[in-house]
């Protein structure tokens, strides 16, 4: 434990807080020790911050709570937290006459009783992944036909929505990005307590979290970040008094501030005090002292600021002590149930709503009911609320996002948005050109939610700063080049980085070697495909920070094509000699579940011989979330509908350190790899891509190419489909939000472009034969330069390429065959048509 701060240190920090100065972690640590008059001054500051936030939110003097029922889906858990009395073993449940999980009938009965009493929230609480520890849990799930606990939770959330109208708030512990994405459509909000960032409590035998894999602070922070990337209103908080030091407590508060600012998804922060319970390992530990609790709430409020919602459970202190919690900056009491006990703290009953309302009023506040999702997110709607639950939320909400007085929930169908495909907004993708700035992209008409959809730009900048830094020390250029000549496809990271950062004569030698390898592998022919890009919608709520293409549904430039319009464009392309349509679109939450299959079928029914190259891995993730199918089953069904191959886009940089700066909400690297690998396994070839020149570094380019090589090796070993090509995509900065915000650099240099194309040819030698260069992004001269540095393919005629155009590319959105032929002729190379999978062109 550290030394107790002196009174002088406390008063210096307190004086800064009273002046409104931003506190640092050291000052917060000092203030956590405040007592007596200093504590009263501290809580007064916190109360003023809280009051200012309520005024700014449009509800001065309003303290909220959520009328809820507590549904303990299962008390089994794989963790062994030393303070927990909620968890039971299979033997204990059996002896008490209980099953391993509540049955659907039991869950619905609790929810129905709650609805009759005016509850609006169904809090699903359960242990983390019990099937990983207890065979009895696995057997119960198998008997009921569920793959996992989370699959059962999802199914029960749907039934609660449909049969009772209560809004599920899911609290199942640690979840992956994919699991969060899968649960978002059935739950307006979710939650998981961070508890503490202390690794000491996790790693030290005898401490509170020892032996509990899901209490790893890094894992729990990742969940909070993933929820933010997916725009899920998320409840979290800290558990105070479980053995953490004041420094560790302050670190937890600042970690919560960081993740809240980065993504804007933390809807409330719970400050929960530890209370010892009998029959637990910490039964002899002292309860958190009330002064410590008040100080922690006050420091949390001051550090998080006026926009934060800070909750304290009213049942974990005596009712009159709740006055002191309000005085410390609390503005929410959390869930209060007229029906079910607090199963996590069963010895502490909820106060009656009447007594809580009276106490709150005596403190000068009005107690008002809210929904499980906080008002700010209700008012904002998408992307925070999935369309499949937005109707359930709207049925219970006032215009300002709070609960409608006296409302009683009623079951509503949970289903995909009605209407299927319809043409919405612009169908002529080039009408927006009239408003384009001098760079060719949109600079004045950013999407309407530019200021908040991408997260806090200061936090993005801080994250971007961490991705850079100087290159590691590496070997001499001559040694690295010799290694590349000997065995180009198996360079060490050190040698690869040396050559990726080459300049001058060394760069010229790298390009020459790449060109020699190209000639050896595929000859001198420059290939192209006659194709058409069909961007079937630009409505997207992911919030990629590099994308100028995405729009909200209500924006002036938003559009969605009908199935007939998509088929018409495919037929037009066929009549103009195309052999391929490439279809990609935004992640529109109102697309029906069958959307991707319908798109493929529409094209193949109209033009049976057309090759459909469609759907990025991000779209596949969206499809699996909407259909409930596994990745493999989704891809098989798409293949059966007529899908021929997948674009390996949405890769950006296959390094999560960079991805989360660049994309906010896109799939993590491991999921991208899983999807393309699964596609290969089910017989669907894919391309591979890398977008570079933004917040990345040459070491990331090397790592990205190594990931692709590993995936291709596995595909070759399995003997199925594989990558057909690699496409380096230079970052087009002109209208990219991350550039407009001053975070990204303005794209790669010519040196960067040459190095990336050449090193791709070298590092992927023997694995990926075709290296494509993008005339859309590089223009004619740039394309010719890359064709002499290892590239052999110029992609397609496209006919339209909206994404790059909207980002500010100056090189057009279509090329005729003759123009592509002239690109090759300008460097004395023959040009020939190919198919999507690099067979000989068949229509010329």
Tab-separated table of C-alpha atoms in Angstrom, residues 305-685:
chain	number	residue	atom	x	y	z
A	305	UNK	CA	-17.464	15.227	-15.955
A	306	UNK	CA	-20.997	16.616	-16.256
A	307	UNK	CA	-22.099	14.491	-19.231
A	308	UNK	CA	-21.580	11.232	-17.362
A	309	UNK	CA	-24.398	9.457	-15.608
A	310	UNK	CA	-23.155	8.192	-12.225
A	311	UNK	CA	-25.173	5.539	-10.398
A	312	UNK	CA	-25.026	4.208	-6.854
A	313	UNK	CA	-27.207	1.253	-5.815
A	314	UNK	CA	-29.614	2.543	-3.143
A	315	UNK	CA	-29.887	-0.823	-1.388
A	316	UNK	CA	-26.192	-1.129	-0.479
A	317	UNK	CA	-26.312	1.633	2.136
A	318	UNK	CA	-28.946	2.550	4.686
A	319	UNK	CA	-31.705	4.624	3.120
A	320	UNK	CA	-30.822	7.850	4.926
A	321	UNK	CA	-27.221	7.443	3.795
A	322	UNK	CA	-28.501	7.753	0.229
A	323	UNK	CA	-28.724	11.507	0.948
A	324	UNK	CA	-24.940	11.563	1.199
A	325	UNK	CA	-24.591	9.709	-2.090
A	326	UNK	CA	-26.759	12.300	-3.847
A	327	UNK	CA	-24.622	14.950	-2.234
A	328	UNK	CA	-21.525	13.319	-3.744
A	329	UNK	CA	-22.736	13.626	-7.332
A	330	UNK	CA	-24.998	10.647	-8.032
A	331	UNK	CA	-27.775	11.271	-10.573
A	332	UNK	CA	-29.183	7.754	-11.019
A	333	UNK	CA	-30.289	5.001	-8.655
A	334	UNK	CA	-30.086	2.214	-11.220
A	335	UNK	CA	-32.578	-0.604	-11.346
A	336	UNK	CA	-35.116	-0.855	-8.546
A	337	UNK	CA	-37.473	-3.836	-8.496
A	338	UNK	CA	-40.883	-4.142	-6.887
A	339	UNK	CA	-40.806	-7.899	-7.531
A	340	UNK	CA	-37.412	-9.583	-7.471
A	341	UNK	CA	-34.565	-9.337	-4.961
A	342	UNK	CA	-31.060	-8.184	-5.779
A	343	UNK	CA	-29.731	-11.689	-6.421
A	344	UNK	CA	-26.123	-10.458	-6.245
A	345	UNK	CA	-26.720	-8.829	-2.842
A	346	UNK	CA	-29.709	-10.809	-1.489
A	347	UNK	CA	-29.146	-9.621	2.065
A	348	UNK	CA	-29.852	-6.026	0.980
A	349	UNK	CA	-33.497	-5.570	-0.090
A	350	UNK	CA	-34.482	-2.748	-2.414
A	351	UNK	CA	-35.954	0.315	-0.698
A	352	UNK	CA	-39.581	0.874	-1.545
A	353	UNK	CA	-40.073	3.232	-4.435
A	354	UNK	CA	-42.177	5.537	-2.291
A	355	UNK	CA	-39.443	5.919	0.336
A	356	UNK	CA	-36.773	6.427	-2.329
A	357	UNK	CA	-38.906	9.059	-4.059
A	358	UNK	CA	-39.499	10.842	-0.763
A	359	UNK	CA	-35.818	10.849	0.165
A	360	UNK	CA	-34.853	12.078	-3.294
A	361	UNK	CA	-37.426	14.885	-3.051
A	362	UNK	CA	-36.145	15.915	0.379
A	363	UNK	CA	-32.740	16.361	-1.241
A	364	UNK	CA	-34.269	18.714	-3.815
A	365	UNK	CA	-34.615	16.308	-6.728
A	366	UNK	CA	-37.448	14.728	-8.678
A	367	UNK	CA	-37.274	10.956	-9.084
A	368	UNK	CA	-38.224	9.945	-12.638
A	369	UNK	CA	-38.345	6.559	-14.331
A	370	UNK	CA	-36.143	5.860	-17.331
A	371	UNK	CA	-35.712	2.896	-19.618
A	372	UNK	CA	-32.817	0.458	-19.533
A	373	UNK	CA	-31.237	2.536	-22.301
A	374	UNK	CA	-30.548	6.095	-21.192
A	375	UNK	CA	-32.433	9.050	-22.725
A	376	UNK	CA	-29.557	10.383	-24.819
A	377	UNK	CA	-29.369	7.132	-26.764
A	378	UNK	CA	-33.145	6.825	-27.090
A	379	UNK	CA	-33.289	10.261	-28.703
A	380	UNK	CA	-30.328	9.551	-30.981
A	381	UNK	CA	-31.768	6.269	-32.287
A	382	UNK	CA	-29.455	4.680	-34.855
A	383	UNK	CA	-26.681	3.634	-34.656
A	384	UNK	CA	-27.230	3.114	-30.928
A	385	UNK	CA	-30.527	1.224	-31.273
A	386	UNK	CA	-30.945	-1.639	-33.687
A	387	UNK	CA	-34.129	-1.268	-35.787
A	388	UNK	CA	-35.386	-4.581	-34.476
A	389	UNK	CA	-35.684	-3.184	-30.934
A	390	UNK	CA	-36.239	0.503	-31.678
A	391	UNK	CA	-40.004	-0.030	-31.911
A	392	UNK	CA	-40.045	-1.727	-28.513
A	393	UNK	CA	-38.136	1.226	-27.039
A	394	UNK	CA	-40.366	3.820	-28.741
A	395	UNK	CA	-43.467	2.162	-27.302
A	396	UNK	CA	-42.268	2.982	-23.779
A	397	UNK	CA	-40.420	6.281	-24.246
A	398	UNK	CA	-41.359	9.937	-24.101
A	399	UNK	CA	-40.043	12.394	-26.671
A	400	UNK	CA	-37.187	13.274	-24.336
A	401	UNK	CA	-36.178	9.610	-23.990
A	402	UNK	CA	-37.427	8.906	-20.477
A	403	UNK	CA	-40.126	6.379	-19.550
A	404	UNK	CA	-43.702	7.360	-20.360
A	405	UNK	CA	-45.577	7.905	-17.097
A	406	UNK	CA	-47.916	5.051	-16.288
A	407	UNK	CA	-46.956	3.020	-19.361
A	408	UNK	CA	-47.428	-0.755	-19.184
A	409	UNK	CA	-45.304	-2.799	-21.570
A	410	UNK	CA	-46.950	-5.101	-24.070
A	411	UNK	CA	-45.290	-7.696	-26.249
A	412	UNK	CA	-44.396	-6.638	-29.771
A	413	UNK	CA	-43.071	-8.776	-32.634
A	414	UNK	CA	-39.306	-8.942	-32.915
A	415	UNK	CA	-38.576	-9.157	-36.613
A	416	UNK	CA	-36.572	-7.842	-39.495
A	417	UNK	CA	-37.533	-4.399	-40.834
A	418	UNK	CA	-40.536	-4.566	-43.141
A	419	UNK	CA	-40.546	-3.951	-46.856
A	420	UNK	CA	-37.431	-5.758	-48.076
A	421	UNK	CA	-35.468	-3.877	-50.702
A	422	UNK	CA	-36.786	-0.585	-51.967
A	423	UNK	CA	-35.159	2.231	-53.852
A	424	UNK	CA	-34.422	5.025	-51.398
A	425	UNK	CA	-32.862	8.392	-52.144
A	426	UNK	CA	-30.348	8.840	-54.940
A	427	UNK	CA	-30.118	6.151	-57.557
A	428	UNK	CA	-27.855	8.199	-59.834
A	429	UNK	CA	-24.605	7.926	-57.903
A	430	UNK	CA	-23.035	10.829	-59.755
A	431	UNK	CA	-25.573	13.511	-58.832
A	432	UNK	CA	-23.441	14.351	-55.796
A	433	UNK	CA	-20.533	15.378	-58.025
A	434	UNK	CA	-22.033	18.858	-58.381
A	435	UNK	CA	-21.178	19.577	-54.757
A	436	UNK	CA	-17.721	18.038	-54.720
A	437	UNK	CA	-14.787	20.101	-53.573
A	438	UNK	CA	-11.638	20.662	-55.605
A	439	UNK	CA	-10.237	17.288	-54.599
A	440	UNK	CA	-13.170	15.470	-56.142
A	441	UNK	CA	-14.694	14.336	-52.837
A	442	UNK	CA	-17.257	15.665	-50.403
A	443	UNK	CA	-15.742	18.305	-48.137
A	444	UNK	CA	-18.677	20.544	-47.239
A	445	UNK	CA	-21.500	18.016	-46.809
A	446	UNK	CA	-20.148	15.600	-44.256
A	447	UNK	CA	-22.571	13.053	-42.883
A	448	UNK	CA	-24.942	14.668	-40.419
A	449	UNK	CA	-23.494	12.949	-37.349
A	450	UNK	CA	-19.851	13.728	-38.153
A	451	UNK	CA	-19.224	15.272	-34.744
A	452	UNK	CA	-20.095	12.179	-32.714
A	453	UNK	CA	-20.349	9.013	-34.809
A	454	UNK	CA	-16.589	8.530	-34.937
A	455	UNK	CA	-15.931	8.956	-31.203
A	456	UNK	CA	-13.882	11.637	-29.486
A	457	UNK	CA	-11.269	12.886	-31.951
A	458	UNK	CA	-8.791	13.819	-29.192
A	459	UNK	CA	-8.874	10.216	-27.979
A	460	UNK	CA	-8.502	9.002	-31.561
A	461	UNK	CA	-5.437	11.221	-31.954
A	462	UNK	CA	-3.894	9.812	-28.775
A	463	UNK	CA	-4.475	6.280	-30.021
A	464	UNK	CA	-3.023	7.165	-33.418
A	465	UNK	CA	0.099	8.550	-31.774
A	466	UNK	CA	0.682	5.134	-30.194
A	467	UNK	CA	0.668	3.356	-33.567
A	468	UNK	CA	3.618	5.258	-34.980
A	469	UNK	CA	7.123	5.660	-33.718
A	470	UNK	CA	10.416	5.021	-35.445
A	471	UNK	CA	11.154	1.773	-37.184
A	472	UNK	CA	13.046	-0.798	-35.189
A	473	UNK	CA	16.736	-1.063	-35.807
A	474	UNK	CA	17.200	-3.390	-38.725
A	475	UNK	CA	19.856	-5.084	-40.741
A	476	UNK	CA	21.934	-3.483	-43.442
A	477	UNK	CA	20.187	-3.178	-46.765
A	478	UNK	CA	22.657	-5.399	-48.608
A	479	UNK	CA	22.105	-8.283	-46.192
A	480	UNK	CA	18.313	-7.950	-46.391
A	481	UNK	CA	18.322	-7.752	-50.180
A	482	UNK	CA	20.502	-10.838	-50.438
A	483	UNK	CA	18.008	-12.696	-48.238
A	484	UNK	CA	15.190	-11.605	-50.549
A	485	UNK	CA	17.046	-12.881	-53.602
A	486	UNK	CA	17.674	-16.244	-51.924
A	487	UNK	CA	14.193	-16.887	-50.543
A	488	UNK	CA	11.783	-14.010	-51.212
A	489	UNK	CA	8.691	-15.563	-49.673
A	490	UNK	CA	10.286	-16.285	-46.308
A	491	UNK	CA	11.961	-13.061	-45.215
A	492	UNK	CA	12.434	-12.380	-41.532
A	493	UNK	CA	10.530	-9.446	-40.085
A	494	UNK	CA	13.818	-7.583	-39.739
A	495	UNK	CA	14.824	-8.057	-43.353
A	496	UNK	CA	11.319	-7.316	-44.613
A	497	UNK	CA	11.172	-4.058	-42.662
A	498	UNK	CA	14.581	-3.064	-43.990
A	499	UNK	CA	13.370	-3.457	-47.565
A	500	UNK	CA	9.925	-1.955	-46.899
A	501	UNK	CA	11.625	1.259	-45.735
A	502	UNK	CA	14.200	1.272	-48.559
A	503	UNK	CA	14.996	4.449	-50.432
A	504	UNK	CA	17.230	5.463	-53.346
A	505	UNK	CA	19.330	2.722	-54.926
A	506	UNK	CA	18.085	0.060	-52.524
A	507	UNK	CA	14.463	0.840	-53.403
A	508	UNK	CA	15.294	0.608	-57.109
A	509	UNK	CA	16.845	-2.810	-56.526
A	510	UNK	CA	13.783	-3.949	-54.553
A	511	UNK	CA	11.508	-2.869	-57.415
A	512	UNK	CA	13.748	-4.611	-59.962
A	513	UNK	CA	13.666	-7.856	-57.973
A	514	UNK	CA	9.885	-7.604	-57.637
A	515	UNK	CA	9.525	-7.065	-61.374
A	516	UNK	CA	11.747	-10.068	-62.099
A	517	UNK	CA	9.624	-12.219	-59.782
A	518	UNK	CA	6.478	-10.956	-61.507
A	519	UNK	CA	7.851	-11.924	-64.918
A	520	UNK	CA	8.902	-15.333	-63.610
A	521	UNK	CA	5.502	-15.967	-62.027
A	522	UNK	CA	2.930	-14.613	-64.482
A	523	UNK	CA	4.838	-13.309	-67.482
A	524	UNK	CA	4.536	-9.870	-69.066
A	525	UNK	CA	0.806	-9.773	-69.657
A	526	UNK	CA	-1.098	-7.014	-67.888
A	527	UNK	CA	-4.526	-8.390	-67.037
A	528	UNK	CA	-7.907	-6.822	-66.407
A	529	UNK	CA	-11.513	-7.893	-65.918
A	530	UNK	CA	-14.561	-6.269	-67.476
A	531	UNK	CA	-16.755	-5.626	-64.477
A	532	UNK	CA	-19.159	-3.254	-62.840
A	533	UNK	CA	-19.151	-2.122	-59.232
A	534	UNK	CA	-22.614	-1.943	-57.726
A	535	UNK	CA	-22.602	-0.139	-54.376
A	536	UNK	CA	-26.173	-1.068	-53.500
A	537	UNK	CA	-26.494	1.220	-50.471
A	538	UNK	CA	-24.399	3.901	-48.827
A	539	UNK	CA	-26.394	3.844	-45.594
A	540	UNK	CA	-23.991	2.706	-42.892
A	541	UNK	CA	-23.692	3.088	-39.140
A	542	UNK	CA	-20.304	1.477	-38.467
A	543	UNK	CA	-18.506	4.819	-38.255
A	544	UNK	CA	-15.261	4.015	-40.078
A	545	UNK	CA	-13.133	7.079	-39.651
A	546	UNK	CA	-11.604	6.894	-43.117
A	547	UNK	CA	-14.883	6.546	-45.018
A	548	UNK	CA	-16.570	9.428	-46.836
A	549	UNK	CA	-19.009	7.058	-48.533
A	550	UNK	CA	-21.242	6.231	-45.564
A	551	UNK	CA	-24.419	8.169	-44.828
A	552	UNK	CA	-27.210	8.118	-42.283
A	553	UNK	CA	-30.540	7.099	-43.745
A	554	UNK	CA	-31.858	10.653	-43.295
A	555	UNK	CA	-28.925	12.359	-45.039
A	556	UNK	CA	-29.507	14.026	-48.396
A	557	UNK	CA	-27.012	11.805	-50.208
A	558	UNK	CA	-28.279	8.523	-48.735
A	559	UNK	CA	-29.483	5.920	-51.215
A	560	UNK	CA	-30.432	2.257	-51.423
A	561	UNK	CA	-31.054	0.397	-54.654
A	562	UNK	CA	-33.988	-1.940	-55.106
A	563	UNK	CA	-33.386	-5.529	-56.213
A	564	UNK	CA	-34.729	-4.640	-59.661
A	565	UNK	CA	-32.288	-1.728	-59.927
A	566	UNK	CA	-29.398	-3.981	-58.942
A	567	UNK	CA	-30.472	-6.551	-61.538
A	568	UNK	CA	-30.887	-3.807	-64.166
A	569	UNK	CA	-27.331	-2.639	-63.583
A	570	UNK	CA	-26.034	-6.190	-63.835
A	571	UNK	CA	-27.879	-6.669	-67.122
A	572	UNK	CA	-26.544	-3.382	-68.501
A	573	UNK	CA	-23.038	-4.487	-67.550
A	574	UNK	CA	-23.502	-7.854	-69.264
A	575	UNK	CA	-24.676	-6.156	-72.428
A	576	UNK	CA	-21.544	-4.006	-72.351
A	577	UNK	CA	-19.330	-7.094	-72.155
A	578	UNK	CA	-18.857	-7.505	-68.390
A	579	UNK	CA	-18.236	-10.927	-66.889
A	580	UNK	CA	-18.358	-9.806	-63.253
A	581	UNK	CA	-20.346	-7.594	-60.931
A	582	UNK	CA	-18.758	-6.609	-57.657
A	583	UNK	CA	-21.383	-5.778	-55.038
A	584	UNK	CA	-20.669	-4.111	-51.725
A	585	UNK	CA	-22.648	-1.734	-49.568
A	586	UNK	CA	-22.878	-0.045	-46.216
A	587	UNK	CA	-23.905	-1.827	-43.035
A	588	UNK	CA	-27.501	-0.658	-43.117
A	589	UNK	CA	-29.388	-1.810	-40.001
A	590	UNK	CA	-32.666	-1.852	-41.945
A	591	UNK	CA	-31.610	-4.409	-44.539
A	592	UNK	CA	-33.743	-7.545	-44.211
A	593	UNK	CA	-32.090	-10.730	-42.999
A	594	UNK	CA	-32.238	-12.272	-46.468
A	595	UNK	CA	-30.738	-9.186	-48.121
A	596	UNK	CA	-27.412	-10.635	-49.174
A	597	UNK	CA	-28.928	-13.811	-50.577
A	598	UNK	CA	-31.608	-11.796	-52.369
A	599	UNK	CA	-29.013	-9.562	-54.018
A	600	UNK	CA	-27.076	-12.499	-55.398
A	601	UNK	CA	-30.239	-14.245	-56.590
A	602	UNK	CA	-31.506	-11.093	-58.288
A	603	UNK	CA	-28.349	-10.828	-60.372
A	604	UNK	CA	-28.083	-14.522	-61.211
A	605	UNK	CA	-31.744	-14.810	-62.158
A	606	UNK	CA	-31.436	-11.854	-64.527
A	607	UNK	CA	-27.973	-12.744	-65.882
A	608	UNK	CA	-27.280	-16.428	-65.157
A	609	UNK	CA	-23.712	-16.378	-66.489
A	610	UNK	CA	-22.578	-13.317	-64.554
A	611	UNK	CA	-19.931	-13.958	-61.886
A	612	UNK	CA	-21.027	-12.374	-58.613
A	613	UNK	CA	-18.070	-11.135	-56.576
A	614	UNK	CA	-19.670	-9.722	-53.466
A	615	UNK	CA	-19.750	-8.929	-49.771
A	616	UNK	CA	-16.831	-7.932	-47.644
A	617	UNK	CA	-16.087	-9.839	-44.434
A	618	UNK	CA	-17.812	-7.007	-42.546
A	619	UNK	CA	-20.971	-7.645	-44.558
A	620	UNK	CA	-20.649	-11.349	-43.808
A	621	UNK	CA	-20.532	-10.542	-40.085
A	622	UNK	CA	-23.621	-8.397	-40.489
A	623	UNK	CA	-25.318	-11.208	-42.373
A	624	UNK	CA	-24.572	-13.769	-39.688
A	625	UNK	CA	-25.875	-11.438	-36.980
A	626	UNK	CA	-29.093	-10.834	-38.886
A	627	UNK	CA	-29.776	-14.416	-39.944
A	628	UNK	CA	-28.502	-16.267	-36.878
A	629	UNK	CA	-26.424	-18.482	-39.149
A	630	UNK	CA	-22.824	-19.425	-38.459
A	631	UNK	CA	-20.182	-17.959	-40.748
A	632	UNK	CA	-19.854	-21.262	-42.569
A	633	UNK	CA	-23.598	-21.756	-43.008
A	634	UNK	CA	-24.062	-18.169	-44.184
A	635	UNK	CA	-21.342	-18.537	-46.815
A	636	UNK	CA	-22.687	-21.877	-47.990
A	637	UNK	CA	-26.156	-20.383	-48.386
A	638	UNK	CA	-24.712	-17.407	-50.298
A	639	UNK	CA	-22.767	-19.779	-52.525
A	640	UNK	CA	-25.928	-21.767	-53.200
A	641	UNK	CA	-27.684	-18.509	-54.142
A	642	UNK	CA	-25.000	-17.944	-56.776
A	643	UNK	CA	-22.151	-16.141	-55.046
A	644	UNK	CA	-18.894	-16.837	-56.878
A	645	UNK	CA	-16.234	-15.159	-54.753
A	646	UNK	CA	-15.685	-12.609	-51.969
A	647	UNK	CA	-13.724	-9.353	-52.009
A	648	UNK	CA	-11.159	-9.360	-49.241
A	649	UNK	CA	-11.914	-5.784	-48.344
A	650	UNK	CA	-12.585	-4.515	-44.805
A	651	UNK	CA	-9.004	-5.629	-44.112
A	652	UNK	CA	-7.565	-2.121	-43.949
A	653	UNK	CA	-4.538	-3.000	-41.764
A	654	UNK	CA	-4.636	-6.424	-40.116
A	655	UNK	CA	-3.325	-5.113	-36.831
A	656	UNK	CA	-5.897	-4.228	-34.196
A	657	UNK	CA	-3.753	-1.429	-32.814
A	658	UNK	CA	-4.258	0.390	-36.112
A	659	UNK	CA	-7.726	-0.958	-36.941
A	660	UNK	CA	-9.382	0.548	-33.890
A	661	UNK	CA	-7.964	3.969	-34.672
A	662	UNK	CA	-8.955	3.738	-38.313
A	663	UNK	CA	-12.304	1.993	-38.249
A	664	UNK	CA	-13.867	2.295	-34.776
A	665	UNK	CA	-16.478	-0.420	-35.251
A	666	UNK	CA	-15.247	-2.891	-37.836
A	667	UNK	CA	-14.501	-6.517	-37.226
A	668	UNK	CA	-11.221	-7.395	-35.467
A	669	UNK	CA	-8.335	-9.022	-37.319
A	670	UNK	CA	-9.046	-12.533	-36.079
A	671	UNK	CA	-12.614	-12.336	-37.364
A	672	UNK	CA	-11.494	-11.123	-40.784
A	673	UNK	CA	-9.092	-14.062	-40.948
A	674	UNK	CA	-11.793	-16.476	-39.806
A	675	UNK	CA	-14.211	-15.318	-42.494
A	676	UNK	CA	-11.824	-15.478	-45.459
A	677	UNK	CA	-10.468	-18.806	-44.213
A	678	UNK	CA	-13.981	-20.185	-43.935
A	679	UNK	CA	-14.797	-18.903	-47.419
A	680	UNK	CA	-11.781	-20.776	-48.765
A	681	UNK	CA	-12.838	-23.900	-46.920
A	682	UNK	CA	-16.337	-23.879	-48.461
A	683	UNK	CA	-14.988	-23.314	-51.959
A	684	UNK	CA	-15.276	-19.535	-52.337
A	685	UNK	CA	-12.089	-17.806	-53.506
